[in-house]
């Protein structure tokens, strides 16, 4: 947590140092945000389905490069905590976290209806386009849209829980080796901005994010027709974020 705070503070200092907007509305501005999230998981295998969501949080700094008064390129640095969700095994038996060193060998092979809860933390670098508008140029209230926003993510921590079985329930297993370390997602968002002062603007909005790379590493196997076969379904997360921030 100290490393995260240090990195955010350093990023904030750098952005503050280069922040400037000209009188014609072009230039650069930066902001900070603290944003609650709701995430879930889905897979390409109908026998492994989503049965639970995660409440999480995004923290970050964001920079906006305005090349026209109401058009900007958006980027920044952030942290997404507790991304993921809960998947339920629909096969007679399954080995899903084969590469991870679980605390008990009983957790290696799971029975039908076992629930696997993923809790993944990412360092995130977004890149997208922002459009702003309003009733008139002098109004302190404006609306915005971010379309699209691509996010590059790097896993820093991944924990897993197993639930829904008689004797295979566990929490806080380190499953970092069983998830892919690199993530790429797309998204879009919209919201409002209210100018509190010349150099302070309050921002609130809602955004959607969908991962299109595979979160799972496909190193496991499932029992199918009395034989174990490779489990190679694609699993990824989706998220809704309530963005709350201040720009300077």
PDB file of C-alpha atoms in Angstrom:
ATOM      1  CA  UNK A   1       0.000   0.000   0.000  1.00  0.00           C
ATOM      2  CA  UNK A   2       2.910   2.370   0.711  1.00  0.00           C
ATOM      3  CA  UNK A   3       4.298   1.754  -2.787  1.00  0.00           C
ATOM      4  CA  UNK A   4       0.896   2.504  -4.296  1.00  0.00           C
ATOM      5  CA  UNK A   5       0.587   5.761  -2.341  1.00  0.00           C
ATOM      6  CA  UNK A   6       4.132   6.784  -3.305  1.00  0.00           C
ATOM      7  CA  UNK A   7       3.531   6.114  -7.002  1.00  0.00           C
ATOM      8  CA  UNK A   8       0.259   8.052  -7.001  1.00  0.00           C
ATOM      9  CA  UNK A   9       1.833  11.007  -5.201  1.00  0.00           C
ATOM     10  CA  UNK A  10       4.740  11.074  -7.661  1.00  0.00           C
ATOM     11  CA  UNK A  11       2.352  10.961 -10.631  1.00  0.00           C
ATOM     12  CA  UNK A  12       0.286  13.743  -9.099  1.00  0.00           C
ATOM     13  CA  UNK A  13       3.389  15.898  -8.644  1.00  0.00           C
ATOM     14  CA  UNK A  14       4.492  15.394 -12.254  1.00  0.00           C
ATOM     15  CA  UNK A  15       1.038  16.175 -13.631  1.00  0.00           C
ATOM     16  CA  UNK A  16       0.743  19.277 -11.448  1.00  0.00           C
ATOM     17  CA  UNK A  17       4.093  20.513 -12.714  1.00  0.00           C
ATOM     18  CA  UNK A  18       3.029  20.377 -16.371  1.00  0.00           C
ATOM     19  CA  UNK A  19      -0.606  21.417 -15.921  1.00  0.00           C
ATOM     20  CA  UNK A  20      -1.597  24.430 -17.991  1.00  0.00           C
ATOM     21  CA  UNK A  21      -4.485  25.486 -20.216  1.00  0.00           C
ATOM     22  CA  UNK A  22      -4.390  28.402 -22.604  1.00  0.00           C
ATOM     23  CA  UNK A  23      -7.111  30.998 -23.060  1.00  0.00           C
ATOM     24  CA  UNK A  24      -8.427  29.230 -26.184  1.00  0.00           C
ATOM     25  CA  UNK A  25      -9.253  26.064 -24.222  1.00  0.00           C
ATOM     26  CA  UNK A  26      -6.367  23.952 -25.431  1.00  0.00           C
ATOM     27  CA  UNK A  27      -3.552  22.655 -23.235  1.00  0.00           C
ATOM     28  CA  UNK A  28      -3.332  20.205 -20.358  1.00  0.00           C
ATOM     29  CA  UNK A  29      -5.137  19.608 -17.081  1.00  0.00           C
ATOM     30  CA  UNK A  30      -4.996  16.834 -14.494  1.00  0.00           C
ATOM     31  CA  UNK A  31      -7.254  15.331 -11.855  1.00  0.00           C
ATOM     32  CA  UNK A  32      -7.576  12.698  -9.174  1.00  0.00           C
ATOM     33  CA  UNK A  33     -10.420  10.247  -8.700  1.00  0.00           C
ATOM     34  CA  UNK A  34     -11.734   7.783  -6.122  1.00  0.00           C
ATOM     35  CA  UNK A  35     -14.266   5.543  -7.825  1.00  0.00           C
ATOM     36  CA  UNK A  36     -16.333   2.603  -6.494  1.00  0.00           C
ATOM     37  CA  UNK A  37     -16.698  -0.333  -8.882  1.00  0.00           C
ATOM     38  CA  UNK A  38     -18.943  -3.331  -9.420  1.00  0.00           C
ATOM     39  CA  UNK A  39     -17.309  -6.139 -11.408  1.00  0.00           C
ATOM     40  CA  UNK A  40     -18.264  -9.618 -12.582  1.00  0.00           C
ATOM     41  CA  UNK A  41     -16.776 -12.459 -14.605  1.00  0.00           C
ATOM     42  CA  UNK A  42     -17.941 -14.406 -17.639  1.00  0.00           C
ATOM     43  CA  UNK A  43     -16.509 -17.333 -19.584  1.00  0.00           C
ATOM     44  CA  UNK A  44     -16.864 -18.902 -23.021  1.00  0.00           C
ATOM     45  CA  UNK A  45     -17.821 -22.234 -21.373  1.00  0.00           C
ATOM     46  CA  UNK A  46     -21.525 -22.608 -20.519  1.00  0.00           C
ATOM     47  CA  UNK A  47     -20.656 -25.048 -17.716  1.00  0.00           C
ATOM     48  CA  UNK A  48     -18.567 -22.418 -15.923  1.00  0.00           C
ATOM     49  CA  UNK A  49     -20.865 -19.514 -15.180  1.00  0.00           C
ATOM     50  CA  UNK A  50     -20.886 -16.298 -13.210  1.00  0.00           C
ATOM     51  CA  UNK A  51     -22.702 -16.528  -9.865  1.00  0.00           C
ATOM     52  CA  UNK A  52     -21.394 -13.493  -7.960  1.00  0.00           C
ATOM     53  CA  UNK A  53     -20.070  -9.938  -8.270  1.00  0.00           C
ATOM     54  CA  UNK A  54     -17.271  -7.988  -6.600  1.00  0.00           C
ATOM     55  CA  UNK A  55     -17.404  -4.553  -5.018  1.00  0.00           C
ATOM     56  CA  UNK A  56     -14.105  -2.764  -5.521  1.00  0.00           C
ATOM     57  CA  UNK A  57     -12.405   0.585  -5.895  1.00  0.00           C
ATOM     58  CA  UNK A  58     -10.362   2.512  -8.428  1.00  0.00           C
ATOM     59  CA  UNK A  59      -7.821   5.142  -7.366  1.00  0.00           C
ATOM     60  CA  UNK A  60      -5.870   7.182  -9.828  1.00  0.00           C
ATOM     61  CA  UNK A  61      -4.625  10.336 -11.461  1.00  0.00           C
ATOM     62  CA  UNK A  62      -5.761  11.366 -14.920  1.00  0.00           C
ATOM     63  CA  UNK A  63      -4.334  13.769 -17.445  1.00  0.00           C
ATOM     64  CA  UNK A  64      -6.263  15.401 -20.294  1.00  0.00           C
ATOM     65  CA  UNK A  65      -4.507  16.910 -23.315  1.00  0.00           C
ATOM     66  CA  UNK A  66      -6.900  19.329 -25.042  1.00  0.00           C
ATOM     67  CA  UNK A  67      -6.089  19.731 -28.739  1.00  0.00           C
ATOM     68  CA  UNK A  68      -9.333  21.717 -29.197  1.00  0.00           C
ATOM     69  CA  UNK A  69     -11.559  23.500 -26.610  1.00  0.00           C
ATOM     70  CA  UNK A  70     -13.802  20.471 -26.010  1.00  0.00           C
ATOM     71  CA  UNK A  71     -11.726  17.563 -27.328  1.00  0.00           C
ATOM     72  CA  UNK A  72      -8.982  15.847 -25.351  1.00  0.00           C
ATOM     73  CA  UNK A  73      -6.770  12.803 -25.304  1.00  0.00           C
ATOM     74  CA  UNK A  74      -7.096  11.084 -21.925  1.00  0.00           C
ATOM     75  CA  UNK A  75      -4.425   9.070 -20.124  1.00  0.00           C
ATOM     76  CA  UNK A  76      -3.167   8.502 -16.601  1.00  0.00           C
ATOM     77  CA  UNK A  77      -2.201   5.966 -13.969  1.00  0.00           C
ATOM     78  CA  UNK A  78      -4.529   4.127 -11.626  1.00  0.00           C
ATOM     79  CA  UNK A  79      -5.101   1.110  -9.444  1.00  0.00           C
ATOM     80  CA  UNK A  80      -8.099  -1.208  -9.684  1.00  0.00           C
ATOM     81  CA  UNK A  81      -8.735  -3.128  -6.478  1.00  0.00           C
ATOM     82  CA  UNK A  82     -10.846  -6.294  -6.165  1.00  0.00           C
ATOM     83  CA  UNK A  83     -11.688  -6.823  -9.826  1.00  0.00           C
ATOM     84  CA  UNK A  84     -13.204 -10.177 -10.714  1.00  0.00           C
ATOM     85  CA  UNK A  85     -16.197 -12.174  -9.569  1.00  0.00           C
ATOM     86  CA  UNK A  86     -17.335 -15.696  -8.715  1.00  0.00           C
ATOM     87  CA  UNK A  87     -17.469 -18.613 -11.157  1.00  0.00           C
ATOM     88  CA  UNK A  88     -19.263 -21.906 -10.496  1.00  0.00           C
ATOM     89  CA  UNK A  89     -17.948 -25.242 -11.749  1.00  0.00           C
ATOM     90  CA  UNK A  90     -20.544 -27.230 -13.684  1.00  0.00           C
ATOM     91  CA  UNK A  91     -18.328 -30.268 -14.401  1.00  0.00           C
ATOM     92  CA  UNK A  92     -18.214 -33.426 -12.204  1.00  0.00           C
ATOM     93  CA  UNK A  93     -14.654 -32.445 -11.238  1.00  0.00           C
ATOM     94  CA  UNK A  94     -12.281 -29.679 -12.211  1.00  0.00           C
ATOM     95  CA  UNK A  95      -8.714 -28.456 -11.642  1.00  0.00           C
ATOM     96  CA  UNK A  96      -8.724 -24.685 -12.157  1.00  0.00           C
ATOM     97  CA  UNK A  97      -5.770 -23.216 -10.234  1.00  0.00           C
ATOM     98  CA  UNK A  98      -3.224 -25.863 -11.225  1.00  0.00           C
ATOM     99  CA  UNK A  99      -0.195 -23.528 -11.301  1.00  0.00           C
ATOM    100  CA  UNK A 100      -0.826 -22.045  -7.847  1.00  0.00           C
ATOM    101  CA  UNK A 101       0.538 -23.442  -4.609  1.00  0.00           C
ATOM    102  CA  UNK A 102      -2.679 -23.764  -2.619  1.00  0.00           C
ATOM    103  CA  UNK A 103      -2.622 -24.218   1.140  1.00  0.00           C
ATOM    104  CA  UNK A 104      -4.066 -27.754   1.011  1.00  0.00           C
ATOM    105  CA  UNK A 105      -3.990 -30.418  -1.709  1.00  0.00           C
ATOM    106  CA  UNK A 106      -7.721 -30.968  -1.153  1.00  0.00           C
ATOM    107  CA  UNK A 107      -8.303 -27.685  -3.004  1.00  0.00           C
ATOM    108  CA  UNK A 108      -6.538 -28.818  -6.175  1.00  0.00           C
ATOM    109  CA  UNK A 109      -9.460 -30.842  -7.591  1.00  0.00           C
ATOM    110  CA  UNK A 110     -12.900 -29.338  -7.014  1.00  0.00           C
ATOM    111  CA  UNK A 111     -16.296 -30.991  -7.118  1.00  0.00           C
ATOM    112  CA  UNK A 112     -19.339 -29.910  -9.087  1.00  0.00           C
ATOM    113  CA  UNK A 113     -20.916 -26.595  -7.982  1.00  0.00           C
ATOM    114  CA  UNK A 114     -17.729 -25.394  -6.297  1.00  0.00           C
ATOM    115  CA  UNK A 115     -17.539 -21.615  -6.475  1.00  0.00           C
ATOM    116  CA  UNK A 116     -14.239 -19.912  -7.334  1.00  0.00           C
ATOM    117  CA  UNK A 117     -14.031 -16.303  -6.206  1.00  0.00           C
ATOM    118  CA  UNK A 118     -11.404 -14.149  -7.974  1.00  0.00           C
ATOM    119  CA  UNK A 119     -10.075 -10.918  -6.381  1.00  0.00           C
ATOM    120  CA  UNK A 120      -7.513  -9.266  -8.645  1.00  0.00           C
ATOM    121  CA  UNK A 121      -5.649  -5.956  -8.260  1.00  0.00           C
ATOM    122  CA  UNK A 122      -4.337  -4.150 -11.343  1.00  0.00           C
ATOM    123  CA  UNK A 123      -2.106  -1.207 -12.144  1.00  0.00           C
ATOM    124  CA  UNK A 124      -4.013   0.459 -14.983  1.00  0.00           C
ATOM    125  CA  UNK A 125      -2.969   2.833 -17.766  1.00  0.00           C
ATOM    126  CA  UNK A 126      -5.967   4.209 -19.702  1.00  0.00           C
ATOM    127  CA  UNK A 127      -5.856   5.876 -23.107  1.00  0.00           C
ATOM    128  CA  UNK A 128      -8.856   7.374 -24.871  1.00  0.00           C
ATOM    129  CA  UNK A 129     -10.736  10.342 -26.303  1.00  0.00           C
ATOM    130  CA  UNK A 130     -12.888  12.770 -24.318  1.00  0.00           C
ATOM    131  CA  UNK A 131     -15.603  15.064 -25.692  1.00  0.00           C
ATOM    132  CA  UNK A 132     -17.224  17.875 -23.689  1.00  0.00           C
ATOM    133  CA  UNK A 133     -20.301  20.015 -24.264  1.00  0.00           C
ATOM    134  CA  UNK A 134     -22.771  22.279 -22.495  1.00  0.00           C
ATOM    135  CA  UNK A 135     -25.640  24.703 -22.936  1.00  0.00           C
ATOM    136  CA  UNK A 136     -23.105  27.490 -23.559  1.00  0.00           C
ATOM    137  CA  UNK A 137     -19.392  28.085 -23.199  1.00  0.00           C
ATOM    138  CA  UNK A 138     -19.767  30.229 -20.064  1.00  0.00           C
ATOM    139  CA  UNK A 139     -21.889  27.718 -18.140  1.00  0.00           C
ATOM    140  CA  UNK A 140     -20.123  26.103 -15.139  1.00  0.00           C
ATOM    141  CA  UNK A 141     -21.998  22.868 -15.852  1.00  0.00           C
ATOM    142  CA  UNK A 142     -20.851  20.663 -18.719  1.00  0.00           C
ATOM    143  CA  UNK A 143     -21.371  17.083 -19.780  1.00  0.00           C
ATOM    144  CA  UNK A 144     -18.761  14.750 -21.208  1.00  0.00           C
ATOM    145  CA  UNK A 145     -18.309  11.428 -22.945  1.00  0.00           C
ATOM    146  CA  UNK A 146     -15.224   9.234 -23.110  1.00  0.00           C
ATOM    147  CA  UNK A 147     -15.378   7.034 -26.205  1.00  0.00           C
ATOM    148  CA  UNK A 148     -13.542   4.786 -26.448  1.00  0.00           C
ATOM    149  CA  UNK A 149     -11.118   4.207 -23.585  1.00  0.00           C
ATOM    150  CA  UNK A 150      -8.585   1.378 -23.834  1.00  0.00           C
ATOM    151  CA  UNK A 151      -6.929   0.260 -20.596  1.00  0.00           C
ATOM    152  CA  UNK A 152      -3.683  -1.648 -20.230  1.00  0.00           C
ATOM    153  CA  UNK A 153      -3.524  -3.503 -16.902  1.00  0.00           C
ATOM    154  CA  UNK A 154      -0.783  -5.283 -14.985  1.00  0.00           C
ATOM    155  CA  UNK A 155      -1.682  -7.703 -12.188  1.00  0.00           C
ATOM    156  CA  UNK A 156      -0.034  -6.854  -8.868  1.00  0.00           C
ATOM    157  CA  UNK A 157      -2.005  -9.208  -6.626  1.00  0.00           C
ATOM    158  CA  UNK A 158      -4.524 -11.998  -7.069  1.00  0.00           C
ATOM    159  CA  UNK A 159      -6.383 -13.823  -4.302  1.00  0.00           C
ATOM    160  CA  UNK A 160      -8.947 -16.588  -4.574  1.00  0.00           C
ATOM    161  CA  UNK A 161     -11.610 -18.144  -2.377  1.00  0.00           C
ATOM    162  CA  UNK A 162     -13.320 -21.517  -2.776  1.00  0.00           C
ATOM    163  CA  UNK A 163     -16.908 -21.826  -1.566  1.00  0.00           C
ATOM    164  CA  UNK A 164     -19.985 -23.983  -1.916  1.00  0.00           C
ATOM    165  CA  UNK A 165     -18.481 -27.399  -1.068  1.00  0.00           C
ATOM    166  CA  UNK A 166     -18.640 -29.590   2.022  1.00  0.00           C
ATOM    167  CA  UNK A 167     -14.921 -29.774   2.821  1.00  0.00           C
ATOM    168  CA  UNK A 168     -13.126 -27.628   0.228  1.00  0.00           C
ATOM    169  CA  UNK A 169     -13.832 -24.121   1.484  1.00  0.00           C
ATOM    170  CA  UNK A 170     -10.907 -21.737   1.809  1.00  0.00           C
ATOM    171  CA  UNK A 171     -10.086 -18.032   1.624  1.00  0.00           C
ATOM    172  CA  UNK A 172      -7.213 -15.770   0.601  1.00  0.00           C
ATOM    173  CA  UNK A 173      -5.354 -18.317  -1.525  1.00  0.00           C
ATOM    174  CA  UNK A 174      -2.549 -16.809  -3.603  1.00  0.00           C
ATOM    175  CA  UNK A 175      -3.588 -17.523  -7.216  1.00  0.00           C
ATOM    176  CA  UNK A 176      -1.255 -15.049  -8.916  1.00  0.00           C
ATOM    177  CA  UNK A 177       0.255 -17.865 -11.038  1.00  0.00           C
ATOM    178  CA  UNK A 178      -3.198 -18.901 -12.252  1.00  0.00           C
ATOM    179  CA  UNK A 179      -4.160 -15.572 -13.819  1.00  0.00           C
ATOM    180  CA  UNK A 180      -2.589 -13.818 -16.782  1.00  0.00           C
ATOM    181  CA  UNK A 181      -0.390 -10.926 -15.722  1.00  0.00           C
ATOM    182  CA  UNK A 182      -1.330  -8.647 -18.619  1.00  0.00           C
ATOM    183  CA  UNK A 183      -4.810  -7.303 -19.302  1.00  0.00           C
ATOM    184  CA  UNK A 184      -6.293  -5.243 -22.112  1.00  0.00           C
ATOM    185  CA  UNK A 185      -9.810  -3.854 -21.947  1.00  0.00           C
ATOM    186  CA  UNK A 186     -12.045  -1.349 -23.681  1.00  0.00           C
ATOM    187  CA  UNK A 187     -14.669   0.922 -22.238  1.00  0.00           C
ATOM    188  CA  UNK A 188     -16.781   4.047 -22.464  1.00  0.00           C
ATOM    189  CA  UNK A 189     -18.120   6.571 -20.009  1.00  0.00           C
ATOM    190  CA  UNK A 190     -20.262   9.666 -19.587  1.00  0.00           C
ATOM    191  CA  UNK A 191     -20.963  12.189 -16.871  1.00  0.00           C
ATOM    192  CA  UNK A 192     -21.033  15.823 -15.820  1.00  0.00           C
ATOM    193  CA  UNK A 193     -18.494  18.447 -14.769  1.00  0.00           C
ATOM    194  CA  UNK A 194     -19.156  21.425 -12.524  1.00  0.00           C
ATOM    195  CA  UNK A 195     -16.620  24.256 -12.330  1.00  0.00           C
ATOM    196  CA  UNK A 196     -16.194  25.236  -8.686  1.00  0.00           C
ATOM    197  CA  UNK A 197     -13.474  27.778  -9.434  1.00  0.00           C
ATOM    198  CA  UNK A 198     -11.139  28.712 -12.290  1.00  0.00           C
ATOM    199  CA  UNK A 199      -8.748  25.920 -11.361  1.00  0.00           C
ATOM    200  CA  UNK A 200     -11.068  23.337  -9.751  1.00  0.00           C
ATOM    201  CA  UNK A 201     -13.743  21.247 -11.443  1.00  0.00           C
ATOM    202  CA  UNK A 202     -15.839  18.521  -9.815  1.00  0.00           C
ATOM    203  CA  UNK A 203     -16.471  15.461 -12.010  1.00  0.00           C
ATOM    204  CA  UNK A 204     -19.034  12.663 -11.593  1.00  0.00           C
ATOM    205  CA  UNK A 205     -19.874   9.983 -14.104  1.00  0.00           C
ATOM    206  CA  UNK A 206     -20.542   6.349 -14.903  1.00  0.00           C
ATOM    207  CA  UNK A 207     -18.257   4.163 -17.019  1.00  0.00           C
ATOM    208  CA  UNK A 208     -18.285   0.623 -18.375  1.00  0.00           C
ATOM    209  CA  UNK A 209     -15.158  -1.513 -18.810  1.00  0.00           C
ATOM    210  CA  UNK A 210     -14.860  -4.903 -20.530  1.00  0.00           C
ATOM    211  CA  UNK A 211     -11.710  -7.008 -20.595  1.00  0.00           C
ATOM    212  CA  UNK A 212     -11.122  -8.742 -23.939  1.00  0.00           C
ATOM    213  CA  UNK A 213      -7.963 -10.650 -23.024  1.00  0.00           C
ATOM    214  CA  UNK A 214      -8.185 -13.898 -21.026  1.00  0.00           C
ATOM    215  CA  UNK A 215      -7.930 -13.424 -17.253  1.00  0.00           C
ATOM    216  CA  UNK A 216      -7.440 -17.152 -16.595  1.00  0.00           C
ATOM    217  CA  UNK A 217      -4.264 -18.969 -17.656  1.00  0.00           C
ATOM    218  CA  UNK A 218      -5.958 -22.152 -19.025  1.00  0.00           C
ATOM    219  CA  UNK A 219      -3.555 -24.388 -17.111  1.00  0.00           C
ATOM    220  CA  UNK A 220      -6.275 -26.575 -15.598  1.00  0.00           C
ATOM    221  CA  UNK A 221      -8.454 -29.482 -16.667  1.00  0.00           C
ATOM    222  CA  UNK A 222     -12.020 -30.759 -16.224  1.00  0.00           C
ATOM    223  CA  UNK A 223     -13.649 -34.183 -16.100  1.00  0.00           C
ATOM    224  CA  UNK A 224     -15.714 -34.664 -19.232  1.00  0.00           C
ATOM    225  CA  UNK A 225     -17.135 -37.998 -20.463  1.00  0.00           C
ATOM    226  CA  UNK A 226     -15.112 -39.879 -17.800  1.00  0.00           C
ATOM    227  CA  UNK A 227     -11.817 -38.351 -18.965  1.00  0.00           C
ATOM    228  CA  UNK A 228      -9.877 -35.243 -18.014  1.00  0.00           C
ATOM    229  CA  UNK A 229      -9.512 -32.701 -20.805  1.00  0.00           C
ATOM    230  CA  UNK A 230      -7.759 -29.342 -20.910  1.00  0.00           C
ATOM    231  CA  UNK A 231      -9.807 -26.459 -19.556  1.00  0.00           C
ATOM    232  CA  UNK A 232      -9.168 -23.712 -22.085  1.00  0.00           C
ATOM    233  CA  UNK A 233     -12.216 -21.471 -21.831  1.00  0.00           C
ATOM    234  CA  UNK A 234     -11.769 -17.709 -22.023  1.00  0.00           C
ATOM    235  CA  UNK A 235     -12.624 -15.922 -18.777  1.00  0.00           C
ATOM    236  CA  UNK A 236     -12.708 -12.152 -18.411  1.00  0.00           C
ATOM    237  CA  UNK A 237     -14.253  -9.443 -16.272  1.00  0.00           C
ATOM    238  CA  UNK A 238     -16.636  -6.579 -16.862  1.00  0.00           C
ATOM    239  CA  UNK A 239     -17.039  -3.584 -14.563  1.00  0.00           C
ATOM    240  CA  UNK A 240     -19.238  -0.581 -13.880  1.00  0.00           C
ATOM    241  CA  UNK A 241     -17.510   2.369 -12.224  1.00  0.00           C
ATOM    242  CA  UNK A 242     -18.990   5.409 -10.477  1.00  0.00           C
ATOM    243  CA  UNK A 243     -16.336   8.016 -11.190  1.00  0.00           C
ATOM    244  CA  UNK A 244     -15.869  10.771  -8.616  1.00  0.00           C
ATOM    245  CA  UNK A 245     -12.996  13.195  -9.088  1.00  0.00           C
ATOM    246  CA  UNK A 246     -11.593  16.691  -9.024  1.00  0.00           C
ATOM    247  CA  UNK A 247      -9.670  18.319 -11.891  1.00  0.00           C
ATOM    248  CA  UNK A 248      -7.279  21.252 -11.666  1.00  0.00           C
TER     249      UNK A 248
END
